[in-house]
CSV table of C-alpha atoms and ligand atoms in Angstrom, one decimal:
chain,number,residue,atom,x,y,z
A,246,MET,CA,-6.5,16.6,-21.2
A,247,LYS,CA,-3.1,17.3,-21.9
A,248,ALA,CA,-0.5,19.7,-19.9
A,249,MET,CA,-0.1,22.8,-20.1
A,250,LYS,CA,3.1,23.6,-21.3
A,251,GLU,CA,1.9,21.6,-23.8
A,252,ILE,CA,-1.1,23.2,-24.9
A,253,TRP,CA,0.5,26.6,-25.1
A,254,ALA,CA,3.1,25.3,-27.3
A,255,GLU,CA,0.5,24.3,-30.0
A,256,ALA,CA,-1.6,27.5,-29.3
A,257,LEU,CA,1.8,29.5,-30.1
A,258,LYS,CA,2.3,27.9,-33.5
A,259,THR,CA,-1.5,28.7,-34.2
A,260,LEU,CA,-1.0,32.4,-33.2
A,261,ARG,CA,2.2,33.2,-35.1
A,262,ASN,CA,0.6,32.8,-38.1
A,263,GLU,CA,-3.0,34.4,-37.0
A,264,VAL,CA,-1.1,37.9,-35.5
A,265,THR,CA,1.8,40.1,-36.7
A,266,ALA,CA,5.0,39.5,-36.5
A,267,VAL,CA,5.3,43.2,-34.6
A,268,SER,CA,2.3,42.1,-31.8
A,269,TYR,CA,3.8,38.5,-31.6
A,270,ASP,CA,7.0,39.3,-30.6
A,271,LEU,CA,5.3,42.6,-28.6
A,272,TRP,CA,2.8,41.2,-26.7
A,273,ILE,CA,2.1,37.2,-27.4
A,274,THR,CA,5.6,35.7,-26.3
A,275,THR,CA,5.1,38.0,-22.8
A,276,LEU,CA,2.7,35.3,-21.7
A,277,GLU,CA,3.2,32.1,-19.8
A,278,PRO,CA,1.0,29.4,-18.6
A,279,PHE,CA,1.2,28.8,-15.3
A,280,ASP,CA,-2.0,26.9,-13.9
A,281,LEU,CA,-4.5,24.5,-15.2
A,282,VAL,CA,-7.6,24.2,-13.6
A,283,ASP,CA,-10.9,22.6,-14.7
A,284,ASN,CA,-10.4,23.2,-18.2
A,285,VAL,CA,-9.6,26.9,-17.5
A,286,LEU,CA,-5.4,28.0,-18.9
A,287,TYR,CA,-3.8,31.1,-16.3
A,288,LEU,CA,-1.5,32.9,-18.6
A,289,THR,CA,1.3,35.5,-16.7
A,290,THR,CA,2.5,38.7,-18.6
A,291,THR,CA,4.7,41.0,-17.7
A,292,SER,CA,3.1,44.0,-16.4
A,293,GLU,CA,-0.7,45.8,-16.2
A,294,THR,CA,-0.2,47.5,-19.5
A,295,ALA,CA,0.6,44.1,-21.2
A,296,LYS,CA,-1.9,42.5,-19.7
A,297,ALA,CA,-4.4,45.0,-21.6
A,298,ARG,CA,-3.2,45.0,-24.8
A,299,VAL,CA,-3.0,41.4,-25.4
A,300,LEU,CA,-6.8,41.1,-24.5
A,301,LYS,CA,-8.0,44.1,-26.5
A,302,LEU,CA,-6.2,43.1,-29.6
A,303,HIS,CA,-6.1,39.4,-29.2
A,304,GLU,CA,-8.3,37.8,-26.9
A,305,GLY,CA,-10.8,36.3,-29.1
A,306,GLN,CA,-7.4,34.9,-31.6
A,307,ILE,CA,-6.1,33.5,-28.0
A,308,LEU,CA,-9.4,31.0,-27.5
A,309,GLN,CA,-9.1,30.2,-30.9
A,310,ALA,CA,-5.9,29.2,-31.0
A,311,LEU,CA,-6.0,27.2,-27.6
A,312,LEU,CA,-9.4,25.4,-28.7
A,313,LEU,CA,-7.3,24.4,-31.7
A,314,ALA,CA,-4.8,23.2,-29.3
A,315,ASP,CA,-7.1,20.8,-26.9
A,316,PRO,CA,-11.0,21.3,-27.4
A,317,GLU,CA,-11.7,20.7,-24.2
A,318,ILE,CA,-10.4,24.1,-22.8
A,319,LYS,CA,-12.7,25.9,-21.7
A,320,ASN,CA,-11.1,29.4,-21.2
A,321,PHE,CA,-8.3,31.0,-20.1
A,322,GLN,CA,-7.0,34.1,-18.2
A,323,VAL,CA,-4.8,36.5,-18.5
A,324,PHE,CA,-2.8,38.0,-14.4
A,325,ASP,CA,-0.4,40.6,-14.0
A,326,PRO,CA,2.6,39.7,-12.1
A,327,THR,CA,0.1,41.2,-8.8
A,328,GLU,CA,-2.4,39.1,-9.7
A,329,ARG,CA,-0.7,36.1,-10.6
A,330,GLU,CA,1.1,36.1,-6.8
A,331,ARG,CA,-2.3,36.8,-5.1
A,332,TYR,CA,-3.8,33.9,-7.0
A,333,LEU,CA,-1.3,31.4,-6.1
A,334,ASN,CA,-1.5,33.0,-2.1
A,335,ALA,CA,-4.9,32.1,-2.4
A,336,LYS,CA,-4.4,28.7,-3.8
A,337,THR,CA,-1.7,27.8,-1.1
A,338,GLU,CA,-4.0,28.5,1.6
A,339,LYS,CA,-6.9,27.0,0.6
A,340,MET,CA,-4.5,23.6,0.3
A,341,ALA,CA,-3.7,24.0,3.6
A,342,GLN,CA,-7.3,24.6,4.9
A,343,LEU,CA,-8.1,21.8,3.0
A,344,GLN,CA,-5.1,19.8,4.8
A,345,GLU,CA,-6.6,20.7,7.8
A,346,GLN,CA,-10.1,19.6,7.4
A,347,ALA,CA,-9.4,16.4,6.5
A,348,PRO,CA,-9.2,13.6,9.2
A,349,ILE,CA,-5.7,12.9,9.7
A,350,TYR,CA,-6.4,9.1,10.9
A,351,ARG,CA,-9.3,7.0,11.2
A,352,PHE,CA,-9.0,4.9,14.5
A,353,GLU,CA,-10.5,1.5,15.3
A,354,PRO,CA,-13.5,2.3,16.6
A,355,LYS,CA,-13.1,-1.3,18.0
A,356,TYR,CA,-9.8,-0.3,19.9
A,357,SER,CA,-10.9,1.4,22.8
A,358,PHE,CA,-10.1,1.9,27.0
A,359,ASP,CA,-13.4,0.2,27.4
A,360,THR,CA,-12.5,-2.8,25.5
A,361,PHE,CA,-9.1,-3.2,27.0
A,362,VAL,CA,-9.2,-5.6,29.8
A,363,VAL,CA,-6.8,-4.4,32.3
A,364,GLY,CA,-4.6,-6.5,34.6
A,365,ASN,CA,-1.4,-6.8,36.8
A,366,SER,CA,0.6,-7.0,33.0
A,367,ASN,CA,-0.9,-4.1,31.9
A,368,LYS,CA,-1.8,-1.8,34.7
A,369,TYR,CA,1.0,1.0,35.1
A,370,VAL,CA,0.7,0.8,31.0
A,371,TYR,CA,-3.0,1.6,31.0
A,372,ALA,CA,-2.6,4.6,33.3
A,373,ALA,CA,-0.1,6.0,31.4
A,374,CYS,CA,-1.8,5.8,28.4
A,375,ARG,CA,-5.3,7.0,30.0
A,376,GLY,CA,-3.0,9.9,31.5
A,377,VAL,CA,-1.8,11.3,27.8
A,378,ALA,CA,-5.5,11.0,26.5
A,379,GLU,CA,-6.8,12.9,29.7
A,380,ASN,CA,-4.2,15.2,30.0
A,381,PRO,CA,-1.9,15.4,26.4
A,382,PHE,CA,1.4,17.7,26.4
A,383,THR,CA,1.7,17.2,30.3
A,384,LYS,CA,4.4,15.3,32.0
A,385,ILE,CA,4.0,11.9,30.1
A,386,ASN,CA,5.8,13.1,26.7
A,387,PRO,CA,7.0,11.4,25.0
A,388,LEU,CA,5.2,8.1,26.2
A,389,PHE,CA,7.2,4.9,25.4
A,390,ILE,CA,5.6,1.6,25.3
A,391,TYR,CA,7.7,-1.6,24.8
A,392,GLY,CA,6.7,-4.9,24.8
A,393,GLY,CA,6.3,-8.4,22.7
A,394,VAL,CA,3.9,-8.9,19.9
A,395,GLY,CA,0.2,-9.3,20.1
A,396,LEU,CA,0.1,-7.8,23.7
A,397,GLY,CA,-2.2,-4.7,22.8
A,398,LYS,CA,0.5,-1.9,22.2
A,399,THR,CA,-1.2,-1.1,19.0
A,400,HIS,CA,-4.4,-1.3,20.6
A,401,LEU,CA,-3.4,1.4,23.6
A,402,LEU,CA,-3.0,3.5,20.6
A,403,HIS,CA,-5.9,3.8,19.0
A,404,ALA,CA,-7.4,4.0,22.3
A,405,ILE,CA,-5.5,6.9,23.4
A,406,GLY,CA,-6.5,8.0,19.3
A,407,ASN,CA,-10.1,7.5,19.8
A,408,TYR,CA,-10.5,9.2,23.0
A,409,LEU,CA,-8.7,12.3,22.0
A,410,ASN,CA,-11.0,12.2,18.7
A,411,GLN,CA,-14.3,12.6,21.4
A,412,THR,CA,-12.5,14.5,24.1
A,413,ARG,CA,-10.8,17.1,21.7
A,414,PRO,CA,-11.8,17.2,18.6
A,415,GLU,CA,-9.6,20.1,17.6
A,416,LEU,CA,-6.4,18.7,18.1
A,417,LYS,CA,-4.5,16.5,15.1
A,418,VAL,CA,-3.9,13.6,16.0
A,419,LEU,CA,-1.8,10.9,13.5
A,420,TYR,CA,-1.0,7.5,13.5
A,421,VAL,CA,1.8,6.1,11.6
A,422,THR,CA,3.5,3.0,11.5
A,423,CYS,CA,7.5,3.3,11.4
A,424,ASN,CA,7.0,1.5,8.5
A,425,LYS,CA,4.9,4.3,6.8
A,426,PHE,CA,7.3,6.6,8.0
A,427,VAL,CA,10.1,5.1,6.9
A,428,ASN,CA,8.4,4.6,2.9
A,429,ASP,CA,7.0,8.3,2.9
A,430,TYR,CA,10.7,9.3,3.8
A,431,ILE,CA,12.5,6.8,1.5
A,432,GLU,CA,9.7,8.3,-1.5
A,433,CYS,CA,10.8,11.8,-0.6
A,434,MET,CA,14.7,11.5,-1.0
A,435,ALA,CA,13.4,9.1,-4.5
A,436,SER,CA,11.3,11.9,-5.6
A,437,LYS,CA,12.6,14.4,-8.5
A,438,ASP,CA,12.3,17.5,-6.4
A,439,THR,CA,13.9,16.4,-3.2
A,440,ILE,CA,14.1,19.3,-1.4
A,441,ALA,CA,10.2,20.3,-2.1
A,442,ALA,CA,9.4,16.6,-1.2
A,443,ILE,CA,11.2,17.0,1.8
A,444,SER,CA,9.4,20.2,3.0
A,445,SER,CA,5.9,18.9,2.4
A,446,PHE,CA,7.0,15.9,4.5
A,447,ARG,CA,8.5,17.8,7.2
A,448,SER,CA,4.9,20.6,7.5
A,449,LYS,CA,3.0,17.3,7.6
A,450,TYR,CA,4.4,16.6,11.0
A,451,SER,CA,4.9,19.8,12.1
A,452,SER,CA,1.4,20.7,11.9
A,453,VAL,CA,0.7,17.8,13.8
A,454,ASP,CA,-0.8,18.1,17.5
A,455,VAL,CA,-0.4,14.0,18.5
A,456,LEU,CA,1.8,12.2,17.1
A,457,MET,CA,1.8,8.4,17.4
A,458,VAL,CA,4.7,6.5,16.1
A,459,ASP,CA,3.9,2.4,16.0
A,460,ASP,CA,6.6,-0.2,16.0
A,461,ILE,CA,9.4,2.0,16.0
A,462,GLN,CA,12.0,-0.9,16.4
A,463,PHE,CA,12.0,-1.1,12.4
A,464,ILE,CA,14.4,2.3,12.5
A,465,ALA,CA,17.1,0.3,13.4
A,466,ASN,CA,19.6,0.2,10.5
A,467,LYS,CA,17.7,3.3,8.4
A,468,THR,CA,20.6,6.0,9.3
A,469,GLY,CA,18.8,8.3,6.9
A,470,THR,CA,15.5,8.1,8.5
A,471,GLN,CA,16.9,8.1,12.2
A,472,GLU,CA,18.2,11.6,11.2
A,473,GLU,CA,15.0,12.7,9.9
A,474,PHE,CA,13.0,11.3,12.5
A,475,PHE,CA,15.3,13.0,15.0
A,476,HIS,CA,14.3,16.1,13.8
A,477,THR,CA,10.7,15.5,13.6
A,478,PHE,CA,11.1,14.8,16.7
A,479,ASN,CA,13.0,17.5,18.4
A,480,ASP,CA,10.9,20.5,16.4
A,481,MET,CA,7.5,18.4,17.8
A,482,PHE,CA,9.0,18.4,21.2
A,483,GLN,CA,9.6,21.8,21.3
A,484,ASN,CA,6.4,23.2,20.3
A,485,ASN,CA,5.1,21.0,22.7
A,486,LYS,CA,3.5,18.2,21.3
A,487,GLN,CA,3.0,15.0,22.4
A,488,ILE,CA,4.4,12.0,20.9
A,489,ILE,CA,3.8,8.6,21.7
A,490,ILE,CA,5.9,5.8,20.5
A,491,THR,CA,5.7,1.8,21.1
A,492,SER,CA,8.1,-1.0,20.0
A,493,ASP,CA,8.8,-4.4,20.9
A,494,ARG,CA,11.9,-3.8,23.1
A,495,PRO,CA,13.5,-1.2,25.0
A,496,PRO,CA,15.1,1.9,22.9
A,497,LYS,CA,18.6,0.4,24.3
A,498,GLU,CA,17.9,-2.8,22.8
A,499,ILE,CA,17.6,-1.5,19.2
A,500,ALA,CA,20.6,-2.1,17.6
A,501,THR,CA,21.8,0.6,15.6
A,502,LEU,CA,19.7,2.9,17.0
A,503,GLU,CA,21.7,6.4,17.6
A,504,ASP,CA,22.1,7.1,21.1
A,505,ARG,CA,21.0,10.7,20.7
A,506,LEU,CA,17.2,8.9,20.0
A,507,VAL,CA,17.7,6.9,23.1
A,508,SER,CA,18.4,9.1,25.1
A,509,ARG,CA,15.2,11.6,23.9
A,510,PHE,CA,13.3,8.5,24.0
A,511,SER,CA,14.2,8.3,27.7
A,512,MET,CA,12.9,12.0,28.5
A,513,GLY,CA,9.5,11.1,29.2
A,514,ILE,CA,8.0,8.1,30.7
A,515,MET,CA,8.7,4.7,29.7
A,516,GLN,CA,6.8,1.7,29.9
A,517,ASP,CA,6.5,-2.0,29.8
A,518,ILE,CA,3.5,-3.9,28.9
A,519,GLN,CA,3.8,-7.7,29.8
A,520,SER,CA,2.4,-11.0,28.7
A,521,PRO,CA,-1.4,-11.0,30.5
A,522,ASP,CA,-1.5,-13.6,33.5
A,523,TYR,CA,-4.1,-16.0,33.8
A,524,GLU,CA,-6.9,-14.1,35.1
A,525,THR,CA,-6.3,-11.4,32.6
A,526,ARG,CA,-6.1,-13.9,29.8
A,527,PHE,CA,-9.5,-15.1,30.9
A,528,ALA,CA,-11.3,-11.7,31.5
A,529,ILE,CA,-9.9,-10.6,27.8
A,530,LEU,CA,-11.3,-14.2,26.0
A,531,GLN,CA,-14.3,-13.5,27.8
A,532,LYS,CA,-14.6,-10.0,26.3
A,533,LYS,CA,-14.2,-11.5,22.8
A,534,ALA,CA,-16.4,-13.9,23.1
A,535,GLN,CA,-19.2,-11.2,24.2
A,536,GLN,CA,-18.1,-8.8,22.0
A,537,GLU,CA,-19.0,-11.5,19.2
A,538,ASN,CA,-22.0,-12.2,20.5
A,539,PHE,CA,-21.8,-15.8,20.9
A,540,GLU,CA,-21.9,-18.0,24.2
A,541,VAL,CA,-18.6,-20.0,24.8
A,542,ASP,CA,-18.7,-23.0,27.7
A,543,GLU,CA,-16.5,-21.4,30.5
A,544,GLU,CA,-14.3,-24.9,30.0
A,545,VAL,CA,-13.1,-23.5,26.4
A,546,ILE,CA,-12.5,-20.1,28.0
A,547,ASN,CA,-10.6,-21.8,30.5
A,548,HIS,CA,-8.7,-24.2,28.4
A,549,LEU,CA,-7.5,-21.7,26.1
A,550,ALA,CA,-6.5,-19.3,28.9
A,551,GLU,CA,-4.3,-22.2,30.2
A,552,VAL,CA,-2.7,-23.0,26.7
A,553,CYS,CA,-2.1,-19.3,24.9
A,554,ASP,CA,0.3,-17.9,27.8
A,555,THR,CA,1.9,-15.4,25.2
A,556,ASN,CA,-0.3,-13.7,23.0
A,557,VAL,CA,-3.3,-11.9,22.8
A,558,ARG,CA,-3.8,-11.8,19.4
A,559,GLU,CA,-3.2,-15.5,18.8
A,560,MET,CA,-5.5,-16.3,21.8
A,561,GLU,CA,-8.3,-14.1,19.9
A,562,GLY,CA,-7.6,-16.3,16.6
A,563,ILE,CA,-7.9,-19.3,18.1
A,564,LEU,CA,-11.6,-18.4,20.0
A,565,SER,CA,-12.8,-16.6,16.4
A,566,LYS,CA,-11.9,-19.9,14.7
A,567,ILE,CA,-13.7,-21.9,17.7
A,568,ILE,CA,-16.8,-19.8,17.6
A,569,PHE,CA,-16.7,-20.1,13.7
A,570,TYR,CA,-17.0,-23.8,13.6
A,571,ALA,CA,-19.4,-23.9,16.3
A,572,GLN,CA,-21.9,-21.4,14.2
A,573,LEU,CA,-20.7,-23.7,11.1
A,574,ALA,CA,-22.0,-26.7,12.9
A,575,GLY,CA,-25.4,-24.9,14.0
A,576,LYS,CA,-25.0,-25.0,17.5
A,577,SER,CA,-25.7,-21.8,19.7
A,578,ARG,CA,-23.0,-22.0,22.3
A,579,ALA,CA,-18.9,-23.1,21.3
A,580,THR,CA,-18.0,-26.4,23.4
A,581,MET,CA,-14.8,-28.3,23.9
A,582,GLU,CA,-15.6,-29.8,20.8
A,583,GLU,CA,-14.3,-26.8,18.5
A,584,VAL,CA,-11.1,-26.4,21.0
A,585,LYS,CA,-9.8,-30.1,19.8
A,586,GLU,CA,-10.8,-28.7,15.8
A,587,ALA,CA,-9.4,-25.3,16.3
A,588,LEU,CA,-6.2,-26.2,18.0
A,589,LYS,CA,-5.7,-28.7,15.5
A,590,ASP,CA,-4.2,-26.6,12.9
A,591,VAL,CA,-2.3,-24.1,15.0
A,592,PRO,CA,1.5,-24.2,14.3
A,593,ASP,CA,3.1,-25.8,17.3
A,594,THR,CA,5.3,-23.4,18.7
A,595,THR,CA,6.8,-25.8,21.5
A,596,ARG,CA,9.9,-26.3,21.5
A,597,GLN,CA,10.1,-29.9,20.1
A,598,ASP,CA,11.6,-29.5,16.8
A,599,ILE,CA,14.5,-27.1,18.1
A,600,THR,CA,17.8,-29.4,18.0
A,601,ALA,CA,21.3,-29.0,19.0
A,602,ASP,CA,21.9,-29.3,15.2
A,603,ARG,CA,19.9,-26.3,14.3
A,604,ILE,CA,21.4,-24.2,17.1
A,605,LEU,CA,24.7,-24.7,16.2
A,606,ASP,CA,23.8,-24.1,12.5
A,607,GLN,CA,22.3,-20.8,13.2
A,608,VAL,CA,24.8,-19.8,15.5
A,609,CYS,CA,27.2,-20.4,12.6
A,610,LYS,CA,25.4,-18.8,10.4
A,611,TYR,CA,25.1,-15.7,12.4
A,612,PHE,CA,28.9,-15.8,13.0
A,613,SER,CA,30.2,-17.0,10.1
A,614,LEU,CA,31.9,-19.7,11.3
A,615,THR,CA,32.3,-23.1,10.1
A,616,LYS,CA,30.8,-26.1,12.1
A,617,ASP,CA,34.2,-27.4,12.6
A,618,SER,CA,35.8,-23.8,14.4
A,619,LEU,CA,32.5,-23.8,16.4
A,620,VAL,CA,33.3,-27.2,18.3
A,621,GLY,CA,36.7,-27.1,18.2
A,622,LYS,CA,39.7,-26.7,19.7
A,623,LYS,CA,40.9,-23.0,18.9
A,624,LYS,CA,40.9,-20.4,21.5
A,625,ASN,CA,40.7,-16.8,19.6
A,626,LYS,CA,38.3,-14.3,20.8
A,627,GLU,CA,36.1,-14.5,17.0
A,628,VAL,CA,35.4,-18.5,17.8
A,629,VAL,CA,35.1,-18.4,21.9
A,630,GLU,CA,32.2,-15.7,22.3
A,631,PRO,CA,29.8,-17.6,19.3
A,632,ARG,CA,31.1,-20.7,21.0
A,633,GLN,CA,29.9,-20.1,24.7
A,634,ILE,CA,26.7,-18.5,23.1
A,635,ALA,CA,26.0,-21.9,21.6
A,636,MET,CA,26.5,-23.6,24.7
A,637,TYR,CA,24.6,-21.4,26.5
A,638,LEU,CA,21.3,-21.2,23.6
A,639,ILE,CA,21.8,-25.0,23.9
A,640,CYS,CA,21.5,-25.0,27.5
A,641,GLU,CA,18.5,-22.4,27.7
A,642,LEU,CA,16.4,-24.2,24.8
A,643,LEU,CA,16.8,-28.1,25.1
A,644,ASP,CA,16.9,-30.1,28.1
A,645,LEU,CA,19.8,-31.8,27.8
A,646,PRO,CA,22.5,-33.3,30.5
A,647,LEU,CA,25.4,-31.2,30.5
A,648,THR,CA,27.7,-34.0,29.4
A,649,SER,CA,26.4,-34.5,26.3
A,650,ILE,CA,26.7,-30.7,25.8
A,651,GLY,CA,30.1,-31.1,26.2
A,652,GLN,CA,30.4,-33.7,23.8
A,653,LEU,CA,28.7,-31.7,21.0
A,654,PHE,CA,31.7,-29.3,21.6
A,655,GLY,CA,34.5,-32.2,20.9
A,656,GLY,CA,34.2,-34.0,24.3
A,657,ARG,CA,34.2,-30.7,26.7
A,658,ASP,CA,34.0,-31.3,30.3
A,659,HIS,CA,30.8,-30.3,31.4
A,660,THR,CA,32.3,-27.1,34.0
A,661,THR,CA,33.2,-25.6,30.5
A,662,VAL,CA,29.9,-25.8,29.6
A,663,ILE,CA,28.5,-24.5,33.3
A,664,HIS,CA,31.6,-21.8,33.1
A,665,ALA,CA,30.0,-20.5,29.5
A,666,ARG,CA,26.1,-20.7,31.0
A,667,GLU,CA,27.2,-18.4,33.4
A,668,LYS,CA,29.0,-16.2,31.5
A,669,ILE,CA,26.4,-15.7,28.9
A,670,THR,CA,23.9,-15.3,31.6
A,671,ASN,CA,26.1,-12.3,33.4
A,672,GLU,CA,26.8,-10.7,29.9
A,673,ILE,CA,22.9,-10.7,28.8
A,674,ARG,CA,22.4,-8.4,31.8
A,675,GLU,CA,25.2,-6.5,31.4
A,676,ASN,CA,26.4,-6.0,28.1
A,677,LYS,CA,23.8,-4.9,25.5
A,678,ARG,CA,25.5,-6.1,22.8
A,679,ILE,CA,25.5,-9.7,23.3
A,680,LYS,CA,22.3,-9.7,24.5
A,681,VAL,CA,21.1,-8.2,21.1
A,682,MET,CA,22.8,-11.0,19.6
A,683,VAL,CA,21.6,-13.4,21.4
A,684,ASP,CA,18.1,-12.9,21.2
A,685,ASP,CA,18.5,-12.1,17.7
A,686,ILE,CA,19.6,-15.7,17.0
A,687,LYS,CA,16.8,-17.1,19.3
A,688,ASN,CA,14.4,-15.5,17.3
A,689,ILE,CA,15.9,-17.0,14.6
A,690,ILE,CA,15.9,-20.7,15.9
A,691,GLU,CA,12.6,-20.5,17.3
A,692,ARG,CA,11.0,-18.9,14.3
A,693,LYS,CA,9.8,-21.6,11.9
B,294,ADP,P1,0.8,-5.3,19.5
B,294,ADP,O1,0.3,-4.2,19.0
B,294,ADP,O2,1.4,-5.3,21.2
B,294,ADP,O3,1.3,-6.3,18.8
B,294,ADP,P2,-2.2,-5.3,19.3
B,294,ADP,O4,-2.5,-4.4,19.9
B,294,ADP,O5,-2.4,-5.4,17.9
B,294,ADP,O6,-0.7,-6.0,20.0
B,294,ADP,O7,-3.2,-6.3,20.4
B,294,ADP,C1,-3.5,-7.6,19.6
B,294,ADP,C2,-4.7,-8.0,19.6
B,294,ADP,O8,-4.8,-8.3,20.7
B,294,ADP,C3,-5.7,-7.0,19.7
B,294,ADP,O9,-7.1,-7.6,19.2
B,294,ADP,C4,-6.2,-6.3,20.8
B,294,ADP,O10,-7.5,-6.2,20.9
B,294,ADP,C5,-6.1,-7.9,22.2
B,294,ADP,N1,-5.6,-6.9,23.0
B,294,ADP,C6,-4.6,-7.7,23.9
B,294,ADP,N2,-4.5,-6.9,24.9
B,294,ADP,C7,-5.5,-6.8,25.3
B,294,ADP,C8,-5.9,-6.7,26.3
B,294,ADP,N3,-5.6,-6.3,27.2
B,294,ADP,N4,-7.7,-6.4,26.6
B,294,ADP,C9,-8.5,-6.8,25.1
B,294,ADP,N5,-7.6,-6.9,24.0
B,294,ADP,C10,-6.2,-6.9,24.3
B,295,MG,MG1,0.8,-3.8,17.3
């Protein structure tokens, strides 16, 4: 099917030869296509009279000309300006209704409050989420949840979504990852009609009752998106909508997050989620085994709960693998045998491959310094701080005698190392900039 403008342009060519020059100029040229739906072309003209004349004199010729231009055309309609406006308004309304009816986000049914194991590490965050789910739009707004990866943040957002969909089906609940928000926004900015794109972007968010943004830390460094998010946030907040945000760290530690966003996020409830303790890990594993409907020896659960002590997602992955191996071997229950097999190809995240050289390299890279200057004698601020951070990190991550660490830095005394370690330890507590830098470097070093 061709585009309406093209079809009409071709039809005009035919009509020019078919009708008298006077009629062509007087009536045909007043017609303009404005919509094409189900092979019906909608034309508008200048007045009621023009419409009447055109149809009376040329209806048959116009249809013929259109068919010649595009054989798929079924019919055409001529509207005067009032009719055209009515038609377009009705269409906009219908689209809005359709949008309203559409389910906004399909939450994962398996991530519910029932499947979430509550322990000391997450009881407060659980209570806050439960509170929002049972009584949205009240004091817990915005709710800001932060904590490391794989600790259940996304699970809790889905739990709130599932709960609200069941108990308050009239509410529109939207879940977006921060990356989706960023990409949508970038797409708007790149579109030909930026103003229209942004306005439809905004109306999408303003029609939502509950907005969840997962992993907001990815908004760091994206100034334009931060600006847009700030407006979305304020709009929603002023209209008493519910907002829930997650992040891998508190707002203050998201480098380059604008202060006004930091302070907006801090207006409601801020709740952290910690790594689960042994008992909670044990209970989570038991629950997952139940969900997978497979018997797992208690010894296995105990072992996993002992060795996987930070990330629930990783722990779950290993359990699934163990169950898979047991099934593969035709067994009806998983035992320690499978544990050995499953743990074999888990990447070793212990620190044995971290060396002093690697730490020095990363610090140099991070601050764009040469190794000579990092370990050298210069005392200007540009090298002293990185040097102290490097000493701190080596103390933190490696089990080396202080004198050996001093050796690495051009034979410095062990008291210099102690001083650096204490200084940076304090700075991390008091100075956000230092904390962010140290965390960043540590992350790079610990990542393989
Ligand atoms: P995050 O978003 O914090 O990175 P997720 O919500 O994706 O973490 O959780 C990772 C996995 O761990 C999910 O499969 C989730 O169901 C599970 N999980 C985390 N915490 C718990 C918990 N307390 N109880 C049950 N499952 C949990
Ligand atoms: Mg997540």
